[in-house]
Amino acid sequence: LMTPTFVVAPFALEKQQQLDIPQPKHVAALAATASLVPEAAYAANNGYALQQLFSAIFVIGLGPAVLFWIYFNKPELL
């Protein structure tokens, strides 16, 4: 059904032709990418903060829940 295949990498000259970007365009693309980095980090931190908050609520609430379960269902463990 599927056979292993090998794809030959392009030659160095072909790679160089693909990477030839005029300097002003290269600088503009780099500046645009760099300007998006702080926003991406901020967005990622918001999601992480919410995950940390909900994890903390879950863990803090889990302790008393387990103790109540043990108290009412397995009091011999206390």
XYZ file of C-alpha atoms in Angstrom:
78
model
C 0.000 0.000 0.000
C 2.739 2.453 0.986
C 6.335 2.157 -0.083
C 9.257 4.083 1.386
C 10.471 6.879 -0.843
C 13.496 9.133 -0.803
C 13.355 12.715 -2.003
C 16.635 14.300 -2.984
C 17.306 17.721 -1.451
C 17.656 20.630 -3.876
C 21.136 21.700 -4.846
C 22.828 24.587 -3.058
C 22.365 26.880 -6.083
C 18.619 26.288 -6.082
C 18.498 26.989 -2.340
C 20.445 30.215 -2.816
C 18.051 31.381 -5.534
C 15.079 30.750 -3.235
C 16.687 32.758 -0.423
C 17.622 35.764 -2.574
C 15.305 38.440 -1.163
C 16.079 42.075 -1.823
C 17.433 43.756 1.317
C 14.595 46.299 1.914
C 11.944 43.588 1.620
C 13.921 41.344 3.938
C 14.228 44.099 6.545
C 10.522 44.942 6.264
C 9.522 41.307 6.690
C 11.809 40.947 9.701
C 10.418 44.134 11.287
C 6.830 42.977 10.753
C 7.597 39.616 12.323
C 9.400 41.201 15.265
C 6.495 43.574 15.891
C 4.113 40.612 16.238
C 6.232 38.759 18.802
C 5.142 40.766 21.897
C 1.464 40.382 20.975
C 1.846 36.644 20.530
C 3.584 36.339 23.890
C 0.841 38.366 25.569
C -1.888 36.196 24.038
C -0.091 33.039 25.098
C 0.285 34.266 28.670
C -3.443 34.999 28.993
C -4.329 31.421 28.167
C -1.665 30.103 30.502
C -2.876 32.330 33.336
C -6.442 31.054 32.940
C -5.214 27.486 32.903
C -3.212 28.104 36.085
C -6.205 29.742 37.748
C -8.592 26.898 36.957
C -5.988 24.312 37.957
C -5.506 26.049 41.312
C -9.268 26.163 41.922
C -9.538 22.483 41.033
C -6.654 21.414 43.290
C -7.772 23.581 46.220
C -11.331 22.285 45.893
C -10.200 18.694 45.507
C -8.639 18.433 48.975
C -11.812 19.129 50.961
C -13.871 17.051 48.519
C -11.660 14.013 49.099
C -11.727 14.532 52.861
C -15.522 14.758 52.873
C -15.765 11.620 50.742
C -13.489 9.741 53.115
C -15.355 11.074 56.169
C -18.766 9.919 54.879
C -17.782 6.765 52.954
C -14.629 5.362 54.575
C -14.402 6.791 58.117
C -12.082 3.964 59.144
C -9.324 5.591 57.115
C -9.347 8.649 59.359
